[in-house]
Amino acid sequence: MEDCIFCKIIRGEIPAFKVYEDEAVFAFADINPISQGHTLVIPKRHAENLWEIPEKDLCSVLSAAKRIAGAMKKALNPAGIACLQLNGRGVNQVVMHYHLHLMPRLEGTPELPVTTWELKPGDMDEIKKTAEKISAALP
Ligand code: AMP
Ligand code: ZN
């Protein structure tokens, strides 16, 4: 896509700190890292989000993410790795090219904000109805 910043990174028009590349996937360091080693894994073929990305590309992204997570474990020995992927401006997706965040948390560093939401029991009736509604809408 002409104006997409991540497509420009894939084409080499914008610099990036490459972590991994194969025929379908590119991965590079996030320049506003939430933690040391924060990496973005993206499909080379432009797709905006989880609804648009072809299943084949999604599988390629996840396979690459697994390899990269293994490398992070070896290189950084993190206490854990959070995976996050935003879909739509309503949940603060900023770059409209599908990207999976891999965010390692190193031992002794603060908890990642995206992993610290408070667990509060929901309304079971509402939970049941919504689960059924989603389930009934499956293709
Ligand atoms: P979001 O769309 O909210 O999931 O996040 C977009 C992510 O892309 C942010 O974490 C940014 O720091 C990151 N980002 C934006 N531009 C670049 C760039 N040129 N190189 C690396 N990371 C970027
Ligand atoms: Zn793009």
PDB file of N, CA and C in Angstrom, residues 8 29 31 56-57 66 68 83 106-107 126 139:
ATOM      1  N   LYS A   8       6.045   0.728   3.844  1.00  0.00           N
ATOM      2  CA  LYS A   8       7.278   1.455   3.495  1.00  0.00           C
ATOM      3  C   LYS A   8       8.484   0.802   4.182  1.00  0.00           C
ATOM      4  N   ALA A  29      11.960  -3.948  15.507  1.00  0.00           N
ATOM      5  CA  ALA A  29      11.822  -3.372  16.848  1.00  0.00           C
ATOM      6  C   ALA A  29      10.847  -2.203  16.833  1.00  0.00           C
ATOM      7  N   ILE A  31       9.763   1.333  17.901  1.00  0.00           N
ATOM      8  CA  ILE A  31      10.614   2.476  18.282  1.00  0.00           C
ATOM      9  C   ILE A  31      10.064   3.252  19.488  1.00  0.00           C
ATOM     10  N   LYS A  56      -3.805 -17.625   5.626  1.00  0.00           N
ATOM     11  CA  LYS A  56      -2.451 -18.103   5.325  1.00  0.00           C
ATOM     12  C   LYS A  56      -1.399 -17.140   5.903  1.00  0.00           C
ATOM     13  N   ASP A  57      -1.632 -15.843   5.727  1.00  0.00           N
ATOM     14  CA  ASP A  57      -0.690 -14.848   6.257  1.00  0.00           C
ATOM     15  C   ASP A  57      -0.710 -14.825   7.778  1.00  0.00           C
ATOM     16  N   LYS A  66       6.240 -17.331  17.025  1.00  0.00           N
ATOM     17  CA  LYS A  66       6.704 -18.417  17.897  1.00  0.00           C
ATOM     18  C   LYS A  66       8.230 -18.537  17.840  1.00  0.00           C
ATOM     19  N   ILE A  68      10.335 -16.147  17.015  1.00  0.00           N
ATOM     20  CA  ILE A  68      10.925 -14.933  17.614  1.00  0.00           C
ATOM     21  C   ILE A  68      10.812 -14.994  19.142  1.00  0.00           C
ATOM     22  N   CYS A  83       1.636 -10.941  24.234  1.00  0.00           N
ATOM     23  CA  CYS A  83       1.313 -10.762  22.815  1.00  0.00           C
ATOM     24  C   CYS A  83       0.054  -9.905  22.750  1.00  0.00           C
ATOM     25  N   LEU A 106      11.287  -8.211  31.307  1.00  0.00           N
ATOM     26  CA  LEU A 106      12.490  -8.754  31.938  1.00  0.00           C
ATOM     27  C   LEU A 106      12.318  -8.790  33.452  1.00  0.00           C
ATOM     28  N   GLU A 107      12.983  -9.762  34.056  1.00  0.00           N
ATOM     29  CA  GLU A 107      12.966  -9.921  35.513  1.00  0.00           C
ATOM     30  C   GLU A 107      13.345  -8.603  36.193  1.00  0.00           C
ATOM     31  N   GLU A 126     -25.742 -11.925  31.352  1.00  0.00           N
ATOM     32  CA  GLU A 126     -25.289 -11.116  30.211  1.00  0.00           C
ATOM     33  C   GLU A 126     -24.134 -11.834  29.482  1.00  0.00           C
ATOM     34  N   PRO A 139     -19.722 -17.993  10.953  1.00  0.00           N
ATOM     35  CA  PRO A 139     -20.012 -18.408   9.577  1.00  0.00           C
ATOM     36  C   PRO A 139     -20.062 -19.922   9.455  1.00  0.00           C
TER      37      PRO A 139
END
